[in-house]
Amino acid sequence: MPVLVMKFGGTSVATLDRIKRAAKRVGLEVAKGYDVIVIVSAMSGKTNELVGWVNETSPLYDAREYDAVVSSGENVTAGLMALTLQEMGVPARSWQGWQVPVKTTDAHSAARIEEIPPENITEKFGEGMKVAVVAGFQGVSPEGRITTLGRGGSDTTAVAFAAAFDAERCDIYTDVDGVYTTDPRISPKARKLDKISFEEMLELASLGAKVLQTRSVELAMRYKVKLRVLSSFEEPSDEAGTLVCDEEETMENRPVSGIAYSRDEAKMTLISVADRPGIAAAIFGPLSEAGVNVDMIIQNIADEGRTDMTFSCPTDQVMRATKALQEAHDSGEINFRDLVADTDVCKISAVGIGMRSQSGVAATMFKTLSDEGINIKVIATSEIKISVLIDRKYLELAVQSLHDAFELETAG
Ligand code: ASP
Ligand code: MG
């Protein structure tokens, strides 16, 4: 029997009624002849509540016990989903991560899946079970302790199962009906895309479009898992949602497929550092040790042996970055005249595989922003992405005007 993976996010299993509605969709696929693996999240809000309890009990918690607590939300929905399917007459049972087993590393609270041996579940399918309901987000470490995969991790569970079972498709049911050209809350002209390539989705996910956990997209790309993002609140249809697939399968070749943004960026500048071999290592080494996620970097042309170095990082890491740089300064590893943090910036990115073959995307982007009187503070590019840092107060205007400039209201 062909295998289908269906993942239901927190809002799709938020109440017993919604679990019933999701189970009906599963029943439709079983009727089509699939063996179905259902991956469930915890009921929406549950994981946050569990994380809160852990923090309240023990601010410097033991990550193994954090995992023991926060993984429990998924156990509840897995059992309830299996019971609901049984009530409908569909042979189903639940599986916790360790029972499959979903073997992971021992990096508690951020574990990676290493292997999912399919034998146990396949054997049950052979005995007539039609649906395996698996608790998402969790696994088991080499030491036999429960692990979790990081927030949003049940997307990654779903893709890993699709790869391990060579599933025909991995359907991710969520509360939006697909991947949009930009955030519809910011631009009412945003359009749902029928298809998007893995690479574009990867950029959008890591730039803050929160539909899918970034790692799930990486995994889907590596194992060529056909991913579909769709809403569990709309009528079932074969064309619903957005298909995330190989580049060759995406028909359109527009230069830009989406505009992403990230609101909480900060720009930090080291003024007048010595321009000498090793200076970048001396600055970014301590930052990385301090756990600062540096994103964009620019180094100015040196003037009389001194230069300015600018980088961006998430706003909530500014204090950590400042401390690391001040310490490096005080210990004589680096020497700067001043350290300036600008926490009122945001990052806007245009993403599209069409950029590889079509020129002029950067020019259009810069002209559009300049026509709106928006000053660009930092620019960074990759093969399929152009990102700029601008003042946060222009976020909406920038997203809307770029969405217009790249004619994304006609995408879809
Ligand atoms: N329940 C977990 C979370 O809220 C995992 C998930 O839903 O993907 O992060
Ligand atoms: Mg999610």
Tab-separated table of C-alpha atoms and ligand atoms in Angstrom:
chain	number	residue	atom	x	y	z
A	1	MET	CA	0.000	0.000	0.000
A	2	PRO	CA	1.271	3.499	-0.714
A	3	VAL	CA	2.007	5.493	2.423
A	4	LEU	CA	0.791	9.033	3.043
A	5	VAL	CA	1.983	11.243	5.905
A	6	MET	CA	-0.516	13.768	7.298
A	7	LYS	CA	0.604	16.241	9.947
A	8	PHE	CA	-1.865	18.247	12.026
A	9	GLY	CA	-0.598	21.353	13.808
A	10	GLY	CA	-1.774	22.658	17.156
A	11	THR	CA	-4.760	24.655	15.897
A	12	SER	CA	-5.988	21.643	13.893
A	13	VAL	CA	-6.182	19.526	17.063
A	14	ALA	CA	-7.065	22.308	19.510
A	15	THR	CA	-10.398	20.758	20.609
A	16	LEU	CA	-12.072	17.350	20.503
A	17	ASP	CA	-14.264	18.655	17.676
A	18	ARG	CA	-11.262	19.655	15.624
A	19	ILE	CA	-9.604	16.303	16.253
A	20	LYS	CA	-12.800	14.727	14.891
A	21	ARG	CA	-12.652	16.946	11.841
A	22	ALA	CA	-8.992	16.026	11.247
A	23	ALA	CA	-9.776	12.325	11.750
A	24	LYS	CA	-12.441	12.561	9.029
A	25	ARG	CA	-9.786	13.781	6.602
A	26	VAL	CA	-7.593	10.879	7.571
A	27	GLY	CA	-10.549	8.559	6.932
A	28	LEU	CA	-10.914	9.970	3.397
A	29	GLU	CA	-7.294	9.087	2.584
A	30	VAL	CA	-7.647	5.609	4.082
A	31	ALA	CA	-10.681	5.115	1.828
A	32	LYS	CA	-8.489	5.997	-1.161
A	33	GLY	CA	-6.253	3.043	-0.273
A	34	TYR	CA	-3.401	4.663	1.644
A	35	ASP	CA	-1.688	3.426	4.759
A	36	VAL	CA	-1.564	6.683	6.709
A	37	ILE	CA	0.958	7.953	9.225
A	38	VAL	CA	-0.558	10.842	11.161
A	39	ILE	CA	1.814	13.153	13.012
A	40	VAL	CA	0.191	15.335	15.651
A	41	SER	CA	1.248	18.459	17.507
A	42	ALA	CA	0.060	19.282	20.991
A	43	MET	CA	-3.250	21.159	21.307
A	44	SER	CA	-2.531	24.817	20.563
A	45	GLY	CA	-1.155	26.685	23.560
A	46	LYS	CA	-0.318	23.459	25.412
A	47	THR	CA	3.431	23.446	24.734
A	48	ASN	CA	3.715	27.086	25.819
A	49	GLU	CA	1.942	26.211	29.033
A	50	LEU	CA	4.279	23.277	29.681
A	51	VAL	CA	7.360	25.399	28.947
A	52	GLY	CA	6.005	27.993	31.395
A	53	TRP	CA	5.609	25.371	34.121
A	54	VAL	CA	9.182	24.188	33.622
A	55	ASN	CA	10.552	27.733	33.796
A	56	GLU	CA	8.547	28.499	36.914
A	57	THR	CA	9.710	25.333	38.653
A	58	SER	CA	13.359	25.581	37.676
A	59	PRO	CA	14.721	28.578	35.744
A	60	LEU	CA	18.035	26.811	35.070
A	61	TYR	CA	16.300	23.550	34.308
A	62	ASP	CA	17.784	20.168	33.495
A	63	ALA	CA	17.074	19.917	29.751
A	64	ARG	CA	16.289	16.195	30.044
A	65	GLU	CA	13.416	16.947	32.395
A	66	TYR	CA	12.315	19.884	30.207
A	67	ASP	CA	11.965	17.364	27.379
A	68	ALA	CA	10.123	14.904	29.604
A	69	VAL	CA	7.567	17.609	30.411
A	70	VAL	CA	7.150	19.486	27.121
A	71	SER	CA	6.911	16.325	24.991
A	72	SER	CA	3.785	15.277	26.885
A	73	GLY	CA	1.361	17.528	24.972
A	74	GLU	CA	1.807	15.419	21.847
A	75	ASN	CA	1.164	12.181	23.761
A	76	VAL	CA	-2.315	13.397	24.633
A	77	THR	CA	-3.292	14.342	21.078
A	78	ALA	CA	-1.812	11.116	19.647
A	79	GLY	CA	-3.958	9.007	21.965
A	80	LEU	CA	-7.079	11.096	21.381
A	81	MET	CA	-6.624	10.962	17.605
A	82	ALA	CA	-6.221	7.163	17.697
A	83	LEU	CA	-9.367	6.841	19.839
A	84	THR	CA	-11.325	9.120	17.489
A	85	LEU	CA	-10.293	7.035	14.475
A	86	GLN	CA	-11.243	3.827	16.296
A	87	GLU	CA	-14.667	5.332	17.056
A	88	MET	CA	-15.043	5.895	13.298
A	89	GLY	CA	-14.206	2.240	12.669
A	90	VAL	CA	-10.713	2.915	11.326
A	91	PRO	CA	-8.037	0.543	12.731
A	92	ALA	CA	-5.537	2.908	14.373
A	93	ARG	CA	-3.109	3.057	17.285
A	94	SER	CA	-0.873	5.713	18.781
A	95	TRP	CA	2.932	5.667	18.966
A	96	GLN	CA	5.141	7.784	21.154
A	97	GLY	CA	8.546	8.645	19.736
A	98	TRP	CA	10.459	6.046	21.765
A	99	GLN	CA	8.057	3.295	20.717
A	100	VAL	CA	8.703	3.679	16.987
A	101	PRO	CA	11.597	4.422	17.803
A	102	VAL	CA	12.473	7.911	16.545
A	103	LYS	CA	16.203	7.823	17.286
A	104	THR	CA	17.736	11.242	17.897
A	105	THR	CA	20.920	12.838	19.156
A	106	ASP	CA	21.150	13.663	22.847
A	107	ALA	CA	20.974	17.451	22.277
A	108	HIS	CA	18.022	17.883	24.619
A	109	SER	CA	15.438	20.506	23.561
A	110	ALA	CA	17.097	20.751	20.127
A	111	ALA	CA	17.726	17.137	19.155
A	112	ARG	CA	18.168	15.955	15.583
A	113	ILE	CA	16.562	12.852	14.159
A	114	GLU	CA	19.202	10.285	13.208
A	115	GLU	CA	17.127	7.304	12.182
A	116	ILE	CA	13.566	6.028	12.077
A	117	PRO	CA	13.555	2.253	11.581
A	118	PRO	CA	10.243	1.573	9.791
A	119	GLU	CA	9.889	-2.097	10.809
A	120	ASN	CA	7.581	-1.807	13.824
A	121	ILE	CA	5.004	0.356	12.091
A	122	THR	CA	5.249	-1.521	8.789
A	123	GLU	CA	4.591	-4.785	10.623
A	124	LYS	CA	1.372	-3.342	12.084
A	125	PHE	CA	0.270	-2.096	8.670
A	126	GLY	CA	0.807	-5.684	7.500
A	127	GLU	CA	-1.534	-6.869	10.251
A	128	GLY	CA	-4.345	-4.588	9.108
A	129	MET	CA	-3.704	-1.351	11.015
A	130	LYS	CA	-4.600	1.497	8.659
A	131	VAL	CA	-3.357	4.522	10.607
A	132	ALA	CA	-0.299	4.984	12.820
A	133	VAL	CA	-0.769	8.111	14.905
A	134	VAL	CA	2.655	9.344	15.981
A	135	ALA	CA	3.368	12.005	18.596
A	136	GLY	CA	5.362	14.703	16.791
A	137	PHE	CA	8.251	16.761	18.179
A	138	GLN	CA	9.773	13.932	20.239
A	139	GLY	CA	12.245	11.106	20.061
A	140	VAL	CA	14.632	9.064	22.160
A	141	SER	CA	18.340	9.649	22.779
A	142	PRO	CA	21.060	6.971	22.630
A	143	GLU	CA	20.839	6.857	26.450
A	144	GLY	CA	17.137	6.087	26.233
A	145	ARG	CA	15.939	9.504	27.449
A	146	ILE	CA	13.048	11.400	25.828
A	147	THR	CA	14.189	14.241	23.563
A	148	THR	CA	12.408	17.066	21.732
A	149	LEU	CA	13.315	18.616	18.396
A	150	GLY	CA	12.978	22.346	19.070
A	151	ARG	CA	9.819	24.462	18.814
A	152	GLY	CA	7.798	23.726	15.711
A	153	GLY	CA	9.564	20.359	15.513
A	154	SER	CA	6.586	18.228	14.567
A	155	ASP	CA	6.938	19.510	10.969
A	156	THR	CA	10.366	17.890	11.006
A	157	THR	CA	8.940	14.684	12.494
A	158	ALA	CA	6.455	14.565	9.610
A	159	VAL	CA	9.051	15.027	6.879
A	160	ALA	CA	11.408	12.512	8.504
A	161	PHE	CA	8.619	9.908	8.531
A	162	ALA	CA	7.779	10.651	4.900
A	163	ALA	CA	11.441	10.049	4.009
A	164	ALA	CA	11.773	6.912	6.152
A	165	PHE	CA	8.589	5.344	4.723
A	166	ASP	CA	9.086	6.607	1.182
A	167	ALA	CA	5.687	8.267	1.405
A	168	GLU	CA	3.914	9.480	-1.699
A	169	ARG	CA	3.428	12.896	-0.102
A	170	CYS	CA	3.643	14.708	3.204
A	171	ASP	CA	0.605	16.908	3.857
A	172	ILE	CA	1.079	19.564	6.525
A	173	TYR	CA	-2.311	20.710	7.833
A	174	THR	CA	-2.235	24.112	9.486
A	175	ASP	CA	-4.439	27.164	10.013
A	176	VAL	CA	-3.414	28.945	6.800
A	177	ASP	CA	-4.297	27.622	3.367
A	178	GLY	CA	-0.762	27.677	1.990
A	179	VAL	CA	2.391	29.693	1.429
A	180	TYR	CA	1.811	33.328	0.488
A	181	THR	CA	3.791	35.840	-1.561
A	182	THR	CA	4.051	37.836	1.656
A	183	ASP	CA	2.308	38.125	5.009
A	184	PRO	CA	-1.393	38.823	4.225
A	185	ARG	CA	-1.672	40.806	7.462
A	186	ILE	CA	0.782	43.324	6.013
A	187	SER	CA	-0.249	43.326	2.380
A	188	PRO	CA	-3.872	42.586	1.537
A	189	LYS	CA	-2.674	41.920	-2.012
A	190	ALA	CA	-0.720	38.837	-0.883
A	191	ARG	CA	-1.498	35.766	-2.975
A	192	LYS	CA	-1.344	32.101	-2.172
A	193	LEU	CA	1.237	30.276	-4.286
A	194	ASP	CA	0.217	26.966	-5.895
A	195	LYS	CA	3.828	25.802	-5.970
A	196	ILE	CA	7.127	26.895	-4.538
A	197	SER	CA	10.596	25.353	-4.803
A	198	PHE	CA	12.382	23.821	-1.804
A	199	GLU	CA	15.113	26.438	-2.001
A	200	GLU	CA	12.719	29.364	-1.981
A	201	MET	CA	10.754	27.838	0.872
A	202	LEU	CA	13.979	27.320	2.794
A	203	GLU	CA	14.859	31.007	2.450
A	204	LEU	CA	11.344	32.110	3.364
A	205	ALA	CA	11.213	29.786	6.387
A	206	SER	CA	14.577	30.939	7.703
A	207	LEU	CA	13.641	34.580	7.068
A	208	GLY	CA	10.736	34.307	9.415
A	209	ALA	CA	7.787	33.039	7.359
A	210	LYS	CA	6.599	30.743	10.114
A	211	VAL	CA	4.555	28.177	8.170
A	212	LEU	CA	7.155	25.401	8.396
A	213	GLN	CA	10.075	24.711	10.707
A	214	THR	CA	13.224	25.463	8.683
A	215	ARG	CA	14.737	22.065	9.367
A	216	SER	CA	11.715	20.293	7.948
A	217	VAL	CA	12.283	22.072	4.635
A	218	GLU	CA	15.992	21.179	4.653
A	219	LEU	CA	15.070	17.565	5.203
A	220	ALA	CA	12.401	17.583	2.499
A	221	MET	CA	14.884	19.051	0.047
A	222	ARG	CA	17.557	16.491	0.891
A	223	TYR	CA	15.234	13.486	0.594
A	224	LYS	CA	12.999	14.925	-2.135
A	225	VAL	CA	9.853	14.624	-0.052
A	226	LYS	CA	6.865	16.187	-1.786
A	227	LEU	CA	5.446	18.568	0.793
A	228	ARG	CA	2.028	20.160	0.718
A	229	VAL	CA	0.952	22.924	3.103
A	230	LEU	CA	-2.810	23.252	3.463
A	231	SER	CA	-5.558	24.324	5.810
A	232	SER	CA	-7.532	21.839	7.869
A	233	PHE	CA	-10.380	24.367	7.950
A	234	GLU	CA	-11.184	24.257	4.236
A	235	GLU	CA	-13.061	21.677	2.231
A	236	PRO	CA	-10.798	18.808	1.097
A	237	SER	CA	-9.640	19.084	-2.519
A	238	ASP	CA	-6.728	17.762	-4.538
A	239	GLU	CA	-5.641	21.245	-5.600
A	240	ALA	CA	-5.708	22.788	-2.124
A	241	GLY	CA	-2.717	24.419	-0.518
A	242	THR	CA	0.819	25.013	-1.739
A	243	LEU	CA	3.079	22.285	-3.058
A	244	VAL	CA	6.728	22.609	-2.033
A	245	CYS	CA	8.678	20.696	-4.641
A	246	ASP	CA	11.681	20.520	-6.927
A	247	GLU	CA	12.531	23.541	-9.016
A	248	GLU	CA	11.772	21.708	-12.280
A	249	GLU	CA	8.226	21.135	-11.122
A	250	THR	CA	7.507	24.780	-10.421
A	251	MET	CA	6.143	26.099	-13.678
A	252	GLU	CA	6.535	29.800	-13.321
A	253	ASN	CA	9.841	31.500	-13.476
A	254	ARG	CA	9.196	34.920	-12.080
A	255	PRO	CA	12.242	36.698	-10.669
A	256	VAL	CA	10.754	37.074	-7.185
A	257	SER	CA	8.335	34.632	-5.524
A	258	GLY	CA	7.946	36.255	-2.149
A	259	ILE	CA	8.777	39.153	0.149
A	260	ALA	CA	9.757	38.134	3.663
A	261	TYR	CA	10.518	40.266	6.671
A	262	SER	CA	11.916	39.942	10.125
A	263	ARG	CA	10.888	42.627	12.552
A	264	ASP	CA	13.341	42.179	15.387
A	265	GLU	CA	16.722	42.910	13.907
A	266	ALA	CA	19.470	45.087	15.312
A	267	LYS	CA	22.428	46.707	13.628
A	268	MET	CA	25.691	46.995	15.541
A	269	THR	CA	28.717	48.979	14.438
A	270	LEU	CA	32.237	48.880	15.792
A	271	ILE	CA	33.703	52.264	15.019
A	272	SER	CA	37.367	52.574	14.141
A	273	VAL	CA	38.846	49.111	14.555
A	274	ALA	CA	42.370	48.327	13.345
A	275	ASP	CA	42.297	46.933	9.788
A	276	ARG	CA	44.695	44.027	10.100
A	277	PRO	CA	44.715	40.337	9.196
A	278	GLY	CA	42.675	38.416	11.752
A	279	ILE	CA	40.454	41.305	12.831
A	280	ALA	CA	37.251	39.680	11.559
A	281	ALA	CA	38.128	36.473	13.389
A	282	ALA	CA	38.898	38.455	16.553
A	283	ILE	CA	35.449	40.106	16.406
A	284	PHE	CA	33.213	37.282	15.220
A	285	GLY	CA	34.935	34.521	17.214
A	286	PRO	CA	33.830	35.890	20.611
A	287	LEU	CA	30.369	36.675	19.199
A	288	SER	CA	29.895	33.115	18.063
A	289	GLU	CA	31.150	31.789	21.404
A	290	ALA	CA	28.597	34.002	23.104
A	291	GLY	CA	25.859	32.412	20.966
A	292	VAL	CA	25.097	35.527	18.911
A	293	ASN	CA	23.511	34.730	15.531
A	294	VAL	CA	25.258	37.189	13.271
A	295	ASP	CA	23.463	37.588	9.960
A	296	MET	CA	24.666	40.387	7.671
A	297	ILE	CA	28.187	41.823	7.817
A	298	ILE	CA	29.805	44.824	6.167
A	299	GLN	CA	33.324	46.103	6.519
A	300	ASN	CA	34.040	49.593	5.281
A	301	ILE	CA	37.082	50.523	3.231
A	302	ALA	CA	39.951	51.280	5.581
A	303	ASP	CA	41.147	54.805	6.098
A	304	GLU	CA	44.633	55.153	7.576
A	305	GLY	CA	44.563	51.606	8.856
A	306	ARG	CA	41.259	51.977	10.723
A	307	THR	CA	37.873	50.754	9.577
A	308	ASP	CA	34.229	50.378	10.722
A	309	MET	CA	32.661	46.961	10.990
A	310	THR	CA	28.860	46.574	10.952
A	311	PHE	CA	26.803	43.462	11.523
A	312	SER	CA	23.187	42.540	12.244
A	313	CYS	CA	21.754	40.155	14.824
A	314	PRO	CA	18.385	39.566	16.538
A	315	THR	CA	17.377	42.434	18.849
A	316	ASP	CA	17.303	40.248	21.936
A	317	GLN	CA	20.971	39.341	21.452
A	318	VAL	CA	22.276	42.896	21.548
A	319	MET	CA	23.154	42.738	25.226
A	320	ARG	CA	25.000	39.468	24.805
A	321	ALA	CA	26.878	40.830	21.785
A	322	THR	CA	27.809	44.041	23.582
A	323	LYS	CA	29.164	42.119	26.554
A	324	ALA	CA	31.244	39.776	24.365
A	325	LEU	CA	32.728	42.661	22.365
A	326	GLN	CA	33.417	44.783	25.439
A	327	GLU	CA	35.243	41.870	27.036
A	328	ALA	CA	37.319	41.306	23.895
A	329	HIS	CA	38.093	45.023	23.940
A	330	ASP	CA	39.077	45.052	27.608
A	331	SER	CA	41.331	42.036	27.208
A	332	GLY	CA	43.095	43.739	24.288
A	333	GLU	CA	42.007	41.239	21.608
A	334	ILE	CA	40.259	43.984	19.656
A	335	ASN	CA	40.285	47.703	19.938
A	336	PHE	CA	37.526	50.034	18.812
A	337	ARG	CA	36.637	53.620	19.518
A	338	ASP	CA	32.930	53.093	19.966
A	339	LEU	CA	30.243	50.432	19.759
A	340	VAL	CA	26.886	51.653	18.449
A	341	ALA	CA	23.696	49.588	18.509
A	342	ASP	CA	20.658	50.496	16.434
A	343	THR	CA	17.730	48.398	17.614
A	344	ASP	CA	15.084	50.098	15.479
A	345	VAL	CA	15.723	48.258	12.228
A	346	CYS	CA	14.063	45.414	10.378
A	347	LYS	CA	15.099	43.153	7.547
A	348	ILE	CA	13.187	42.909	4.282
A	349	SER	CA	14.053	40.214	1.754
A	350	ALA	CA	13.027	39.423	-1.790
A	351	VAL	CA	13.324	35.718	-2.581
A	352	GLY	CA	13.131	33.942	-5.922
A	353	ILE	CA	14.967	31.291	-7.926
A	354	GLY	CA	14.286	33.368	-11.041
A	355	MET	CA	16.967	35.784	-9.809
A	356	ARG	CA	19.609	33.364	-10.991
A	357	SER	CA	18.715	33.942	-14.608
A	358	GLN	CA	17.106	37.385	-14.580
A	359	SER	CA	19.061	40.520	-13.906
A	360	GLY	CA	17.806	43.788	-12.504
A	361	VAL	CA	16.126	42.464	-9.381
A	362	ALA	CA	18.446	44.334	-7.027
A	363	ALA	CA	18.077	47.529	-9.067
A	364	THR	CA	14.260	47.293	-8.937
A	365	MET	CA	14.361	46.661	-5.211
A	366	PHE	CA	16.643	49.612	-4.443
A	367	LYS	CA	14.748	51.983	-6.760
A	368	THR	CA	11.419	51.018	-5.194
A	369	LEU	CA	12.675	51.715	-1.691
A	370	SER	CA	14.293	54.963	-2.731
A	371	ASP	CA	11.063	56.144	-4.425
A	372	GLU	CA	9.377	55.674	-1.052
A	373	GLY	CA	12.129	57.663	0.658
A	374	ILE	CA	13.360	54.617	2.573
A	375	ASN	CA	17.058	54.579	3.389
A	376	ILE	CA	18.887	51.257	3.096
A	377	LYS	CA	21.348	50.644	5.921
A	378	VAL	CA	22.843	47.250	5.067
A	379	ILE	CA	22.528	45.033	2.003
A	380	ALA	CA	23.220	41.317	1.713
A	381	THR	CA	22.636	38.989	-1.188
A	382	SER	CA	22.702	35.312	-1.995
A	383	GLU	CA	21.997	33.544	-5.242
A	384	ILE	CA	18.222	33.649	-4.754
A	385	LYS	CA	17.752	36.392	-2.150
A	386	ILE	CA	18.350	40.089	-1.593
A	387	SER	CA	18.012	41.400	1.946
A	388	VAL	CA	18.139	44.950	3.232
A	389	LEU	CA	18.090	46.467	6.692
A	390	ILE	CA	15.889	49.546	6.987
A	391	ASP	CA	14.245	51.546	9.785
A	392	ARG	CA	11.531	49.455	11.395
A	393	LYS	CA	8.892	52.171	10.984
A	394	TYR	CA	9.000	51.554	7.209
A	395	LEU	CA	8.421	47.802	7.413
A	396	GLU	CA	4.816	47.803	6.128
A	397	LEU	CA	5.505	50.384	3.440
A	398	ALA	CA	8.547	48.491	2.182
A	399	VAL	CA	6.762	45.139	2.041
A	400	GLN	CA	3.756	46.628	0.258
A	401	SER	CA	5.725	48.616	-2.282
A	402	LEU	CA	8.045	45.703	-3.107
A	403	HIS	CA	5.060	43.383	-3.445
A	404	ASP	CA	3.666	45.856	-5.990
A	405	ALA	CA	6.985	46.398	-7.760
A	406	PHE	CA	7.482	42.682	-8.384
A	407	GLU	CA	3.830	42.308	-9.436
A	408	LEU	CA	3.230	39.568	-6.939
A	409	GLU	CA	-0.519	40.193	-6.847
A	410	THR	CA	-0.643	38.291	-10.141
A	411	ALA	CA	1.316	35.309	-8.753
A	412	GLY	CA	-0.422	32.120	-7.775
B	1	ASP	N1	4.142	21.400	20.089
B	1	ASP	C1	5.458	21.797	19.703
B	1	ASP	C2	5.561	23.314	19.666
B	1	ASP	O1	4.587	23.997	19.936
B	1	ASP	C3	5.887	21.224	18.408
B	1	ASP	C4	5.030	21.585	17.213
B	1	ASP	O2	3.855	21.889	17.353
B	1	ASP	O3	5.522	21.534	16.102
B	1	ASP	O4	6.600	23.845	19.404
B	2	MG	MG	4.166	24.738	13.525
